[in-house]
Short mmCIF file of C-alpha atoms in Angstrom, two decimals:
data_model
loop_
_atom_site.label_atom_id
_atom_site.label_comp_id
_atom_site.label_asym_id
_atom_site.label_seq_id
_atom_site.Cartn_x
_atom_site.Cartn_y
_atom_site.Cartn_z
CA MET M 1 -22.44 -9.42 -7.10
CA SER M 2 -22.60 -10.61 -3.45
CA THR M 3 -25.81 -10.18 -1.30
CA LEU M 4 -26.78 -8.90 2.50
CA ARG M 5 -30.22 -10.94 2.65
CA GLY M 6 -30.46 -13.42 0.42
CA GLY M 7 -27.18 -15.44 1.29
CA GLN M 8 -26.28 -15.65 -2.77
CA LEU M 9 -23.30 -14.87 -5.19
CA GLY M 10 -24.84 -13.94 -8.82
CA LEU M 11 -23.77 -12.44 -12.23
CA VAL M 12 -24.99 -9.47 -13.65
CA TYR M 13 -24.69 -9.41 -18.00
CA PRO M 14 -24.49 -5.43 -19.58
CA ASN M 15 -28.29 -6.06 -20.41
CA GLY M 16 -29.08 -6.02 -16.29
CA ARG M 17 -29.86 -10.17 -15.92
CA TYR M 18 -29.01 -11.85 -12.82
CA ARG M 19 -28.49 -14.99 -12.31
CA ARG M 20 -26.69 -17.05 -9.73
CA PHE M 21 -22.89 -17.78 -9.58
CA SER M 22 -23.17 -20.77 -7.05
CA THR M 23 -25.32 -22.97 -5.09
CA CYS M 24 -22.95 -23.45 -2.28
CA LYS M 25 -25.22 -24.14 0.63
CA GLY M 26 -23.75 -22.37 3.31
CA LEU M 27 -23.76 -18.46 2.36
CA ILE M 28 -24.93 -16.31 5.24
CA THR M 29 -24.77 -12.80 4.42
CA THR M 30 -21.61 -12.00 1.42
CA SER M 31 -20.36 -8.54 1.92
CA GLY M 32 -16.77 -7.91 0.50
CA MET M 33 -15.93 -9.86 -3.09
CA LEU M 34 -12.71 -10.39 -5.08
CA VAL M 35 -12.12 -11.96 -9.14
CA ASP M 36 -9.12 -12.74 -8.89
CA ALA M 37 -8.76 -13.71 -12.87
CA GLU M 38 -4.87 -14.98 -12.51
CA ARG M 39 -5.63 -18.11 -10.05
CA ASN M 40 -8.80 -18.58 -11.73
CA ARG M 41 -11.27 -18.10 -8.93
CA VAL M 42 -13.23 -15.59 -6.64
CA LEU M 43 -12.99 -14.60 -3.36
CA VAL M 44 -16.01 -13.22 -1.30
CA CYS M 45 -16.79 -12.18 2.91
CA ASN M 46 -19.19 -14.55 4.13
CA GLU M 47 -20.64 -13.41 7.25
CA ASP M 48 -23.92 -13.07 9.67
CA VAL M 49 -24.55 -9.80 10.31
CA GLY M 50 -28.76 -10.63 12.09
CA VAL M 51 -30.54 -9.39 7.77
CA SER M 52 -30.26 -13.04 6.07
CA LEU M 53 -32.96 -15.62 5.25
CA SER M 54 -29.94 -17.99 6.98
CA SER M 55 -29.43 -15.89 9.51
CA ALA M 56 -29.75 -18.22 13.22
CA PRO M 57 -29.13 -16.76 16.91
CA GLY M 58 -26.35 -18.95 16.90
CA THR M 59 -24.34 -17.40 14.26
CA ARG M 60 -25.45 -13.85 13.95
CA ASN M 61 -21.32 -11.91 14.75
CA ARG M 62 -19.75 -15.38 15.00
CA VAL M 63 -19.10 -16.05 11.74
CA ALA M 64 -16.58 -14.97 9.38
CA GLN M 65 -15.09 -16.56 6.06
CA VAL M 66 -13.46 -16.51 3.16
CA LEU M 67 -14.60 -18.54 0.67
CA GLU M 68 -12.85 -19.58 -2.79
CA PHE M 69 -15.40 -20.78 -5.72
CA ASN M 70 -13.96 -21.50 -8.69
CA LEU M 71 -14.20 -18.74 -11.46
CA ASP M 72 -15.36 -21.64 -13.93
CA THR M 73 -17.64 -23.04 -12.18
CA GLY M 74 -19.05 -22.19 -9.13
CA GLU M 75 -17.57 -24.42 -7.27
CA LEU M 76 -16.23 -24.25 -3.80
CA GLN M 77 -12.80 -24.93 -3.26
CA GLN M 78 -12.15 -23.55 0.08
CA THR M 79 -12.98 -21.85 3.33
CA TYR M 80 -10.90 -20.01 5.82
CA ASP M 81 -12.52 -19.90 8.85
CA LEU M 82 -11.27 -16.27 10.71
CA SER M 83 -14.01 -16.33 13.60
CA SER M 84 -11.36 -18.58 15.96
CA LEU M 85 -8.74 -16.02 15.24
CA SER M 86 -11.13 -12.71 17.47
CA ARG M 87 -13.09 -13.08 20.75
CA GLY M 88 -16.31 -11.41 20.79
CA PRO M 89 -18.47 -9.92 18.24
CA THR M 90 -16.57 -10.81 14.24
CA LEU M 91 -17.77 -9.75 11.40
CA ALA M 92 -15.06 -10.49 7.54
CA ASN M 93 -16.33 -7.24 5.94
CA ASP M 94 -13.94 -6.88 3.54
CA LEU M 95 -11.27 -8.11 1.22
CA ALA M 96 -7.77 -7.22 -0.43
CA LEU M 97 -5.72 -9.07 -2.89
CA ASP M 98 -2.11 -8.49 -3.57
CA ALA M 99 0.43 -9.31 -6.22
CA GLN M 100 1.45 -12.36 -4.78
CA GLY M 101 -2.29 -13.38 -3.97
CA ASN M 102 -1.71 -13.24 -0.32
CA ILE M 103 -5.94 -12.47 0.80
CA TYR M 104 -6.12 -9.42 3.57
CA VAL M 105 -9.55 -8.80 5.25
CA THR M 106 -11.40 -6.26 6.96
CA ASP M 107 -13.24 -7.30 10.22
CA SER M 108 -15.77 -4.08 10.89
CA PHE M 109 -16.45 -5.36 15.08
CA GLN M 110 -13.15 -6.08 15.97
CA PRO M 111 -9.58 -3.58 15.48
CA GLN M 112 -8.12 -5.98 12.82
CA ILE M 113 -6.99 -6.93 9.77
CA TYR M 114 -5.92 -11.47 8.75
CA LYS M 115 -4.04 -12.56 6.13
CA ILE M 116 -4.61 -15.61 4.06
CA ASP M 117 -1.65 -16.80 2.88
CA ARG M 118 -0.78 -18.08 -0.37
CA ALA M 119 1.07 -20.68 -0.53
CA THR M 120 0.68 -21.88 3.67
CA ARG M 121 -2.86 -21.12 3.12
CA GLN M 122 -2.84 -20.30 6.83
CA VAL M 123 -5.04 -17.94 8.38
CA SER M 124 -3.17 -15.20 11.01
CA ILE M 125 -4.00 -10.87 12.15
CA LEU M 126 -1.58 -8.97 9.84
CA MET M 127 -1.97 -6.48 13.06
CA ARG M 128 -4.72 -5.12 15.62
CA SER M 129 -3.96 -1.68 16.69
CA ALA M 130 -6.06 -0.28 18.99
CA ARG M 131 -5.91 3.12 16.38
CA LEU M 132 -8.37 0.93 14.86
CA MET M 133 -11.25 0.98 17.30
CA PRO M 134 -11.65 3.74 19.70
CA ALA M 135 -11.07 2.97 23.54
CA ASP M 136 -13.79 3.91 24.44
CA ALA M 137 -16.23 2.78 22.92
CA PRO M 138 -19.17 1.79 24.55
CA ALA M 139 -19.70 -2.44 25.61
CA ALA M 140 -23.39 -2.45 23.87
CA ALA M 141 -21.77 -0.80 20.38
CA GLN M 142 -19.47 -4.12 20.25
CA GLY M 143 -21.43 -5.62 17.09
CA THR M 144 -23.62 -3.13 15.82
CA GLN M 145 -20.92 -0.49 15.80
CA PRO M 146 -18.57 -0.33 12.32
CA TYR M 147 -15.34 0.43 12.42
CA LEU M 148 -13.14 -0.75 9.54
CA ASN M 149 -14.83 -1.03 6.49
CA GLY M 150 -12.81 -1.24 2.74
CA ILE M 151 -9.87 -2.19 1.72
CA VAL M 152 -7.46 -2.27 -1.70
CA SER M 153 -4.44 -3.23 -1.75
CA HIS M 154 -1.29 -0.86 -3.35
CA PRO M 155 0.32 -2.06 -6.32
CA ASP M 156 3.49 -0.45 -4.48
CA GLY M 157 2.92 -3.15 -1.15
CA TYR M 158 0.65 -1.74 1.29
CA LEU M 159 -3.25 -1.64 1.95
CA ILE M 160 -5.31 1.26 1.90
CA ALA M 161 -8.63 0.69 4.56
CA ALA M 162 -11.51 2.54 5.53
CA ASP M 163 -13.01 3.06 8.95
CA TYR M 164 -16.58 3.71 8.38
CA THR M 165 -17.43 5.14 11.98
CA ARG M 166 -14.91 7.66 12.00
CA GLY M 167 -14.79 8.63 8.70
CA LEU M 168 -10.69 7.52 8.11
CA LEU M 169 -8.85 5.98 5.61
CA TRP M 170 -5.57 3.89 7.34
CA LYS M 171 -2.57 3.38 5.11
CA VAL M 172 -0.76 -0.11 6.80
CA THR M 173 2.45 -1.74 5.04
CA LEU M 174 3.57 -5.62 4.75
CA ASP M 175 6.58 -5.43 5.65
CA ASN M 176 7.65 -8.07 8.88
CA ALA M 177 6.98 -5.96 11.65
CA PRO M 178 3.61 -3.95 9.85
CA GLU M 179 3.20 -0.55 10.56
CA ILE M 180 -0.46 1.80 10.58
CA SER M 181 -0.72 5.42 9.54
CA GLU M 182 -3.65 7.62 9.41
CA ILE M 183 -3.94 9.64 5.88
CA ARG M 184 -4.26 12.94 5.75
CA LEU M 185 -7.33 14.26 3.65
CA PRO M 186 -8.70 17.72 4.09
CA GLN M 187 -11.96 16.72 5.63
CA ARG M 188 -13.11 14.13 6.84
CA LEU M 189 -15.37 10.86 5.49
CA LYS M 190 -18.85 10.01 5.14
CA GLY M 191 -19.52 6.69 6.14
CA PRO M 192 -16.99 5.56 3.43
CA ASP M 193 -17.04 1.36 2.99
CA GLY M 194 -16.50 0.00 -0.55
CA LEU M 195 -13.20 1.19 -1.74
CA ARG M 196 -11.61 0.97 -5.05
CA LEU M 197 -7.87 2.06 -6.78
CA LYS M 198 -8.68 3.45 -10.25
CA ASN M 199 -4.41 2.98 -10.06
CA ALA M 200 -1.57 4.38 -7.86
CA HIS M 201 -2.56 7.94 -7.40
CA GLU M 202 -6.28 7.46 -7.15
CA LEU M 203 -8.65 6.03 -5.19
CA VAL M 204 -12.83 5.77 -5.82
CA ILE M 205 -14.85 5.34 -2.79
CA VAL M 206 -18.62 4.45 -2.30
CA GLN M 207 -20.32 6.36 1.33
CA SER M 208 -23.34 6.50 3.00
CA PHE M 209 -24.94 8.99 5.15
CA PRO M 210 -27.95 9.83 6.50
CA GLY M 211 -29.80 12.45 4.36
CA ALA M 212 -32.91 14.15 4.76
CA LYS M 213 -36.24 13.60 6.68
CA GLY M 214 -34.33 10.53 8.32
CA SER M 215 -33.24 8.82 4.82
CA MET M 216 -30.17 7.37 3.63
CA SER M 217 -28.59 8.85 0.82
CA GLY M 218 -24.68 8.87 -0.26
CA ASP M 219 -22.40 9.83 -2.74
CA VAL M 220 -18.98 8.23 -4.96
CA MET M 221 -15.84 9.86 -3.95
CA LEU M 222 -12.24 10.25 -5.72
CA LEU M 223 -9.33 10.51 -3.73
CA SER M 224 -5.89 11.51 -4.94
CA SER M 225 -2.30 11.55 -3.77
CA ASN M 226 1.01 12.46 -5.14
CA ASP M 227 2.66 11.58 -1.92
CA GLY M 228 2.02 7.10 -1.86
CA TRP M 229 -0.89 7.55 -0.23
CA ALA M 230 0.22 9.69 3.50
CA SER M 231 -2.26 12.53 2.33
CA ALA M 232 -4.84 12.92 -0.20
CA HIS M 233 -6.80 15.64 -1.70
CA ILE M 234 -10.73 15.33 -3.02
CA THR M 235 -10.63 15.43 -6.75
CA ALA M 236 -14.20 14.54 -7.73
CA VAL M 237 -17.14 13.75 -5.88
CA ASP M 238 -20.52 12.61 -7.65
CA THR M 239 -23.48 12.74 -5.26
CA PRO M 240 -26.69 10.18 -7.63
CA PRO M 241 -29.89 11.13 -6.08
CA GLU M 242 -31.36 7.02 -6.42
CA LEU M 243 -28.50 6.18 -4.33
CA ASP M 244 -30.23 4.83 -0.97
CA GLY M 245 -27.23 2.91 0.98
CA PRO M 246 -24.45 1.81 -2.54
CA THR M 247 -21.74 -0.09 -0.76
CA GLY M 248 -18.88 -1.43 -3.13
CA ALA M 249 -17.69 -0.12 -6.88
CA ALA M 250 -16.48 -2.30 -9.52
CA LEU M 251 -14.84 -0.61 -12.95
CA LEU M 252 -15.12 -1.63 -16.27
CA ASP M 253 -13.95 -0.04 -19.79
CA GLY M 254 -13.07 3.20 -17.00
CA GLN M 255 -16.13 3.67 -15.82
CA VAL M 256 -17.09 3.89 -12.39
CA TRP M 257 -20.65 1.89 -11.59
CA VAL M 258 -21.82 1.24 -7.56
CA VAL M 259 -24.08 -1.09 -6.07
CA ASN M 260 -26.54 0.18 -4.78
CA SER M 261 -27.52 -2.47 -1.74
CA ARG M 262 -30.66 -0.31 0.50
CA TYR M 263 -28.82 -2.15 3.55
CA PRO M 264 -29.96 0.82 5.67
CA ARG M 265 -33.90 -0.52 4.96
CA LEU M 266 -32.59 -4.21 5.17
CA PHE M 267 -31.54 -3.89 9.10
CA ALA M 268 -33.99 -0.60 10.13
CA ASP M 269 -36.98 -3.39 10.16
CA VAL M 270 -35.85 -6.93 9.86
CA ALA M 271 -39.51 -8.56 9.98
CA GLN M 272 -40.45 -6.38 6.96
CA ALA M 273 -37.23 -6.82 5.27
CA GLU M 274 -38.86 -9.14 1.89
CA ARG M 275 -40.50 -5.61 0.96
CA THR M 276 -37.63 -4.18 -0.40
CA ARG M 277 -36.86 -6.63 -3.61
CA THR M 278 -35.38 -3.93 -5.92
CA PHE M 279 -31.75 -2.88 -6.30
CA SER M 280 -29.35 -1.34 -8.44
CA ILE M 281 -26.27 -0.37 -9.73
CA VAL M 282 -25.53 2.60 -10.84
CA ARG M 283 -23.33 4.22 -13.03
CA VAL M 284 -20.54 7.30 -11.82
CA ALA M 285 -19.83 10.21 -13.76
CA LEU M 286 -16.97 11.47 -11.51
CA GLU M 287 -16.39 14.64 -13.06
CA ARG M 288 -12.88 16.26 -11.60
CA ARG M 289 -13.13 20.00 -9.71
CA PRO M 290 -9.86 21.89 -8.17
CA ALA M 291 -8.15 19.87 -5.56
CA ASP M 292 -8.78 21.40 -1.82
CA ARG M 293 -5.47 20.53 -0.37
CA ARG M 294 -6.57 20.76 3.42
CA ARG M 295 -4.81 18.44 5.66
CA LEU M 296 -6.36 17.07 8.86
CA PRO M 297 -3.81 16.66 11.39
CA THR M 298 -2.76 12.39 12.19
CA ARG M 299 -3.45 10.99 15.48
CA PRO M 300 -1.03 10.36 17.36
CA GLU M 301 1.03 7.41 17.82
#
């Protein structure tokens, strides 16, 4: 488990017990993470969004890293720096892993996706496209308005990434010249954050959005596709009442578990963030419903 404020990586056991996984000193805010059991490593995004106990004016929105830890010992093995590839604010939000061990990372403040090559360990920009961030986005929104967020690697050799602010899903090919297309949906998503593939045809999406009386709410949606993710339809939605800022999802024995990070409380008043000390991992019951096959048209190229 990663942490926004504490700069930690932790293990959560079935009985709810928590303990630190690593004592690495360089963690500020940790977000997207993956366990790569085949290569005995844990991969995690590290950044500074201004809410961590270790945040500083000199690093806020300027740190974008992927850290690689030994799965057995928690020892830091490698640091991949992405910040040198960006001009302006940067936020390494989430990451995905393909079958060859290559890592792909979204940047919420830049219209680009990074690649970390497994063989060479080189960091590069896989794709940069004006479509990934609106051209008319005000300068004041840079560093505050997140766009690219959750990302997954599909076994058929492409990526699926979410746009949190605009409620979109993107499909990104991994050919020599990567291409991007908008996945057609029956409706705009509401703050899509964490993504998790259940299988090649089903995608779990964790969403957070404004609730009643200025509070934050959230839900978990299951999308299905039968055309290689050119389009998708909604097959299930669950709205646990306790969600007030969910972010990531994990699968355990076929069940979906969601982290309720309560991040809006942390960002609303950083000075009082320490008052928010209780967080939860919630099991979600995604009951299928008849597919809604209405489509939104894709944006023009």
